[in-house]
């Protein structure tokens, strides 16, 4: 067991204990809120410590129950997992503050919830476990924890129409879970292990045919979870129908956890010496289908959902390049994307709250009535489009440089990155024109006063505004510290392609003369 290994259980254990505490204290809304904020703040501190330790001394490993890998379950924090854990927890904390402020504004301070806070913290525990686990089956468990919590969150106090839309999410998630479990069974049948570090050596001993099948099965499973085209169809119908804070949390975290699982398994288990042609094609399709789909939307949340799909393609492109520069660019883009998409969905919630609608052609004039809301929209919009000197520009530049140096076809796809970025800018500029320019319009009445969201208030509660502004500050901080952050993701990219630091940390140094 490595130093600081005891910290690895806390990002999972604290939210689980916090969920139990909020359930027991469901009669006290203040207690629920305090527990949630304190737990996520503590996990943020733990994640920051793990990132510093992993960056300075290599991966941190904990063998649960005292059983060493590959027999026992290992938790592992390296540069990549610790960084994404930190950014994800900060976003989760900011969205929780927003959700608390929204509930206070709508229902008063004395209204408690028996489901929201426990399920919210359960989701956080699942996300943490997905980042930190060192074996495939525990990764499956992590996804099931996330999905079980998300089922509840997406269907709380909503209409029959939205529940029907949420059923698409539930059905596809269950299907992907079944495929994942089948893939794990095949992996175990072929290798006799599910430990990722141990698999790295055993998969290399298999014939090329089974290796290809296993790699494609895991790509399919995590492609569904990451909303990769053509497996993306569930997302634009699901996220827009969730309550504002829930949609922001899902947009910021869930697809990135799917991409992280894809990045981890493909680099560790199926290393390549050259760019992956299949994934280059899928990345191109994902970028263009998502961006073009966004241009066709009049619903603000559906537009953002299609842009979410499009920018998953940017990360897939970095993985498809399959060198240290491409992988590090994908990691940097994922860290930035977690923050910026959550922010845009929170801003969308504030816009809907003021206007009473998500239809762009029914809005207008918010620049006059709420200029600070226009600022909150403009900063993450420019960041997502990759306008200099935002964090999005830094991440896209890293991807473009990696693609240009990797050969002809990656260079061609790098051109698609530029095209998709311009389409993103155009889609977000259309939102700006329709929502913020023109004459102010009267707020539309709430068409479903019994659901989780109160809209059409023609005002923005200051605490909700402040929580959204906090996420904007995080995005600006990523841009301000882009140099050190890019250096960390650069070292993470080298480690992912080298694999040896991860393998040594989990399994120990190989005996002399033994290949791994």
XYZ file of C-alpha atoms in Angstrom, residues 129-515:
387
model
C -15.569 5.232 -8.070
C -15.543 5.207 -11.885
C -12.475 7.452 -11.933
C -10.593 5.575 -9.228
C -11.362 1.909 -9.803
C -8.655 -0.393 -11.091
C -10.796 -3.230 -12.431
C -13.561 -3.677 -14.987
C -16.217 -5.169 -12.746
C -15.945 -2.391 -10.171
C -16.214 0.046 -13.083
C -19.496 -1.674 -13.967
C -20.639 -1.249 -10.356
C -19.709 2.438 -10.512
C -21.796 2.936 -13.636
C -24.731 1.168 -12.014
C -24.520 3.437 -8.963
C -24.473 6.457 -11.259
C -27.339 5.213 -13.368
C -29.541 4.208 -10.425
C -29.164 7.673 -8.932
C -29.692 9.352 -12.283
C -32.934 7.407 -12.885
C -34.376 8.988 -9.759
C -33.017 12.472 -10.417
C -34.274 12.651 -13.997
C -37.850 11.651 -13.095
C -38.411 13.625 -9.885
C -41.604 15.727 -9.814
C -41.961 15.902 -13.535
C -44.666 15.496 -16.162
C -45.773 12.361 -17.991
C -44.268 13.716 -21.203
C -40.887 14.181 -19.590
C -41.035 10.774 -17.956
C -41.649 9.224 -21.379
C -38.583 11.062 -22.685
C -36.627 9.912 -19.645
C -37.555 6.329 -20.447
C -35.311 6.566 -23.504
C -32.417 7.332 -21.201
C -33.366 4.492 -18.862
C -33.801 1.943 -21.646
C -30.536 2.781 -23.405
C -28.675 2.822 -20.099
C -29.976 -0.621 -19.200
C -29.018 -1.915 -22.642
C -25.489 -0.519 -22.322
C -25.200 -2.074 -18.850
C -26.191 -5.461 -20.266
C -23.617 -5.096 -23.045
C -20.983 -4.043 -20.507
C -21.662 -7.071 -18.325
C -21.451 -9.317 -21.388
C -18.146 -7.723 -22.380
C -16.769 -8.312 -18.876
C -17.810 -11.967 -19.094
C -15.972 -12.341 -22.401
C -12.891 -10.590 -21.022
C -12.823 -12.854 -17.976
C -13.402 -15.974 -20.076
C -10.495 -15.056 -22.335
C -8.016 -13.882 -19.688
C -9.122 -15.083 -16.239
C -8.963 -11.609 -14.696
C -10.774 -8.281 -14.644
C -7.996 -6.217 -13.041
C -7.009 -3.565 -15.585
C -3.286 -3.725 -14.890
C -3.276 -7.512 -15.059
C -5.366 -7.414 -18.229
C -2.770 -5.242 -19.920
C -0.368 -8.169 -19.941
C -2.862 -10.975 -20.551
C -4.684 -9.336 -23.447
C -1.350 -8.969 -25.246
C -0.995 -12.769 -25.203
C -4.322 -13.362 -26.968
C -4.622 -13.938 -30.732
C -5.440 -10.799 -32.800
C -9.059 -11.864 -33.440
C -10.243 -11.993 -29.803
C -8.295 -8.817 -29.027
C -10.148 -6.976 -31.804
C -13.528 -8.280 -30.637
C -12.917 -7.313 -27.007
C -11.652 -3.868 -27.993
C -14.691 -3.195 -30.183
C -17.095 -4.439 -27.510
C -15.684 -2.041 -24.940
C -15.657 0.749 -27.532
C -19.358 0.063 -28.182
C -20.252 0.054 -24.475
C -18.419 3.247 -23.622
C -19.436 4.828 -26.931
C -23.062 4.554 -25.829
C -22.284 6.090 -22.452
C -20.213 8.880 -24.042
C -22.910 9.604 -26.705
C -20.631 8.877 -29.652
C -22.340 9.025 -33.048
C -24.231 6.883 -34.114
C -24.922 5.844 -30.502
C -25.900 9.355 -29.389
C -29.632 9.334 -30.170
C -30.705 9.016 -26.536
C -29.002 12.175 -25.257
C -30.846 15.034 -27.047
C -34.172 13.519 -25.994
C -33.168 12.938 -22.364
C -31.083 15.792 -20.967
C -33.389 18.656 -22.105
C -36.259 17.119 -20.146
C -34.385 16.914 -16.837
C -34.654 19.702 -14.236
C -32.072 22.455 -14.763
C -29.471 21.447 -12.129
C -29.833 17.763 -13.010
C -29.349 18.457 -16.730
C -26.260 20.537 -15.902
C -24.808 17.749 -13.762
C -25.500 15.091 -16.371
C -24.070 17.225 -19.193
C -20.957 18.014 -17.232
C -20.176 14.560 -15.844
C -21.844 11.474 -17.267
C -20.623 11.504 -20.865
C -17.120 12.425 -19.706
C -17.056 9.452 -17.357
C -17.935 7.299 -20.362
C -15.126 8.870 -22.367
C -12.708 8.430 -19.476
C -13.534 4.709 -19.353
C -12.938 4.488 -23.104
C -9.642 6.354 -22.829
C -8.431 4.230 -19.924
C -9.319 0.852 -21.412
C -8.194 1.526 -24.969
C -4.779 2.919 -24.004
C -4.110 0.364 -21.274
C -5.478 -2.810 -22.863
C -5.280 -2.190 -26.611
C -2.199 -0.045 -27.322
C -1.560 1.070 -30.903
C 1.466 2.314 -32.765
C -0.449 4.482 -35.238
C -3.687 6.473 -35.434
C -6.922 4.473 -35.174
C -8.760 4.860 -38.497
C -12.135 3.643 -37.203
C -12.165 6.112 -34.320
C -11.060 8.942 -36.634
C -14.182 8.280 -38.721
C -16.424 8.098 -35.654
C -14.896 11.279 -34.232
C -15.533 13.109 -37.506
C -19.143 11.942 -37.599
C -19.675 12.887 -33.959
C -18.301 16.402 -34.420
C -20.312 17.153 -37.566
C -23.611 15.448 -36.671
C -23.655 17.178 -33.290
C -22.815 20.617 -34.672
C -25.266 20.404 -37.587
C -27.948 19.052 -35.278
C -27.471 22.067 -33.004
C -28.065 24.449 -35.920
C -31.476 22.893 -36.535
C -32.745 23.416 -32.972
C -35.109 26.050 -31.648
C -35.089 24.534 -28.139
C -32.149 25.962 -26.181
C -31.533 22.810 -24.159
C -31.677 20.557 -27.221
C -29.221 22.871 -28.962
C -26.803 22.564 -26.052
C -27.326 18.783 -25.999
C -26.312 18.483 -29.648
C -23.261 20.663 -29.003
C -22.402 18.324 -26.136
C -22.450 15.436 -28.608
C -20.336 17.381 -31.094
C -17.618 18.130 -28.598
C -17.392 14.528 -27.454
C -16.030 14.083 -30.973
C -13.143 16.413 -30.149
C -12.069 14.101 -27.332
C -12.517 11.027 -29.520
C -10.222 12.653 -32.064
C -7.481 13.047 -29.461
C -7.786 9.382 -28.527
C -7.862 8.323 -32.190
C -4.510 10.034 -32.823
C -3.161 7.588 -30.230
C 0.038 9.317 -29.290
C 1.004 11.190 -26.136
C 0.120 14.592 -27.621
C -3.309 13.470 -28.785
C -4.215 11.692 -25.563
C -3.041 14.612 -23.425
C -5.058 17.004 -25.601
C -8.140 14.818 -25.121
C -7.603 14.817 -21.339
C -7.230 18.605 -21.280
C -10.342 19.002 -23.413
C -12.340 16.714 -21.123
C -11.359 18.754 -18.050
C -12.439 21.982 -19.750
C -15.605 20.447 -21.185
C -16.872 19.226 -17.801
C -16.951 22.802 -16.581
C -18.186 24.664 -19.627
C -21.160 22.408 -20.469
C -22.395 22.380 -16.882
C -22.147 26.172 -16.858
C -24.099 26.578 -20.088
C -26.901 24.333 -18.833
C -27.097 26.336 -15.600
C -27.263 29.547 -17.642
C -30.004 27.956 -19.730
C -31.886 27.292 -16.508
C -31.585 30.935 -15.514
C -32.754 32.053 -18.951
C -35.744 29.714 -18.811
C -36.555 30.922 -15.324
C -36.765 34.524 -16.543
C -38.539 33.911 -19.845
C -40.770 30.921 -19.082
C -39.717 29.116 -22.249
C -36.840 27.214 -23.884
C -37.920 28.218 -27.391
C -35.446 30.664 -28.876
C -38.003 32.414 -31.089
C -40.078 33.303 -28.015
C -37.208 35.099 -26.237
C -35.497 38.429 -26.714
C -34.068 41.527 -25.086
C -32.366 39.912 -22.085
C -29.297 42.061 -22.658
C -31.385 45.023 -21.495
C -33.273 43.361 -18.677
C -30.435 41.176 -17.347
C -27.021 42.282 -18.632
C -25.130 40.149 -16.102
C -26.930 37.068 -17.343
C -25.652 37.968 -20.808
C -22.114 38.012 -19.405
C -22.635 34.616 -17.782
C -23.717 33.228 -21.145
C -21.039 34.911 -23.244
C -17.995 33.619 -21.341
C -18.755 29.860 -21.463
C -20.134 30.225 -25.011
C -16.854 31.736 -26.218
C -14.987 29.075 -24.261
C -16.908 26.241 -25.885
C -16.354 27.753 -29.325
C -12.625 27.927 -28.607
C -12.137 31.661 -28.998
C -8.689 32.844 -27.768
C -7.583 33.096 -24.993
C -10.154 30.809 -23.358
C -9.524 27.313 -22.012
C -11.362 25.889 -25.012
C -8.857 27.507 -27.353
C -5.907 26.052 -25.442
C -7.419 22.550 -25.476
C -8.341 22.700 -29.167
C -4.914 24.021 -30.073
C -3.365 21.000 -28.347
C -5.630 18.685 -30.364
C -4.873 20.469 -33.642
C -1.136 20.295 -33.059
C -1.374 16.586 -32.232
C -3.414 15.892 -35.357
C -1.161 17.916 -37.646
C 1.892 15.975 -36.451
C 0.309 12.512 -36.740
C -0.020 12.114 -40.510
C -2.370 12.827 -43.398
C -5.711 11.554 -42.110
C -5.375 12.986 -38.594
C -4.506 16.294 -40.277
C -7.691 16.075 -42.353
C -9.744 15.398 -39.220
C -7.998 18.314 -37.525
C -9.556 20.421 -40.278
C -12.939 19.019 -39.253
C -12.200 20.208 -35.704
C -11.874 23.741 -37.078
C -15.114 23.409 -39.066
C -17.011 22.029 -36.044
C -15.656 24.877 -33.917
C -16.934 27.449 -36.415
C -20.340 25.743 -36.514
C -20.379 25.804 -32.709
C -19.610 29.523 -32.726
C -22.390 30.130 -35.251
C -24.936 28.111 -33.222
C -24.066 29.952 -30.014
C -24.109 33.303 -31.817
C -27.674 32.526 -32.983
C -28.621 31.987 -29.358
C -27.066 35.320 -28.450
C -28.999 37.151 -31.179
C -32.341 35.560 -30.392
C -32.134 35.598 -26.602
C -30.252 38.772 -25.757
C -30.811 41.177 -28.655
C -34.028 42.820 -29.732
C -36.908 44.148 -27.698
C -37.597 42.606 -24.285
C -40.544 40.234 -24.198
C -42.920 39.497 -21.372
C -42.251 36.269 -19.507
C -44.498 33.383 -20.460
C -46.475 31.663 -17.681
C -45.253 28.379 -16.223
C -46.905 25.650 -18.314
C -46.360 23.006 -15.614
C -46.403 24.574 -12.129
C -46.310 21.160 -10.423
C -42.950 20.051 -11.825
C -39.487 20.556 -10.291
C -38.791 23.838 -12.126
C -40.496 27.171 -11.574
C -40.211 29.302 -14.721
C -41.543 32.552 -16.067
C -40.599 34.559 -12.978
C -38.920 37.394 -14.943
C -36.186 37.490 -12.306
C -32.919 35.795 -11.357
C -32.319 34.925 -7.685
C -28.916 36.239 -6.646
C -27.717 32.955 -5.032
C -28.439 30.983 -8.214
C -26.663 33.639 -10.207
C -23.679 33.484 -7.840
C -23.427 29.682 -8.095
C -23.352 29.914 -11.894
C -20.786 32.688 -11.716
C -18.630 30.430 -9.548
C -18.480 27.865 -12.349
C -17.601 30.626 -14.808
C -14.707 31.535 -12.506
C -13.545 27.900 -12.545
C -13.576 28.001 -16.340
C -11.571 31.218 -16.331
C -9.151 29.674 -13.834
C -8.576 26.754 -16.211
C -7.648 29.287 -18.892
C -5.448 31.296 -16.502
C -3.572 28.184 -15.401
C -3.611 26.549 -18.806
C 0.176 26.220 -18.822
C 0.533 24.156 -15.634
C -2.652 22.227 -16.441
C -1.418 21.387 -19.938
C 1.865 20.247 -18.392
C -0.028 17.868 -16.077
C -2.148 16.453 -18.905
C 1.001 16.186 -21.022
C 2.642 14.018 -18.379
C -0.632 12.088 -18.053
C -0.604 11.423 -21.796
C 2.923 10.065 -21.642
C 1.974 7.787 -18.748
C -1.138 6.498 -20.530
C 0.814 5.490 -23.624
C 3.810 4.206 -21.662
C 1.544 2.215 -19.275
C 4.525 1.161 -17.139
C 3.974 3.634 -14.255
C 0.396 2.378 -13.858
C 1.370 -1.285 -14.088
C 4.248 -0.983 -11.617
C 2.110 0.961 -9.146
C -0.671 -1.645 -9.178
C 1.218 -4.925 -9.670
C 4.724 -4.039 -8.519
C 7.919 -4.172 -10.560
C 8.214 -7.313 -12.750
C 10.786 -9.920 -11.897
C 13.989 -9.820 -13.959
C 13.500 -11.466 -17.329
C 9.692 -11.409 -17.091
C 7.885 -9.455 -19.795
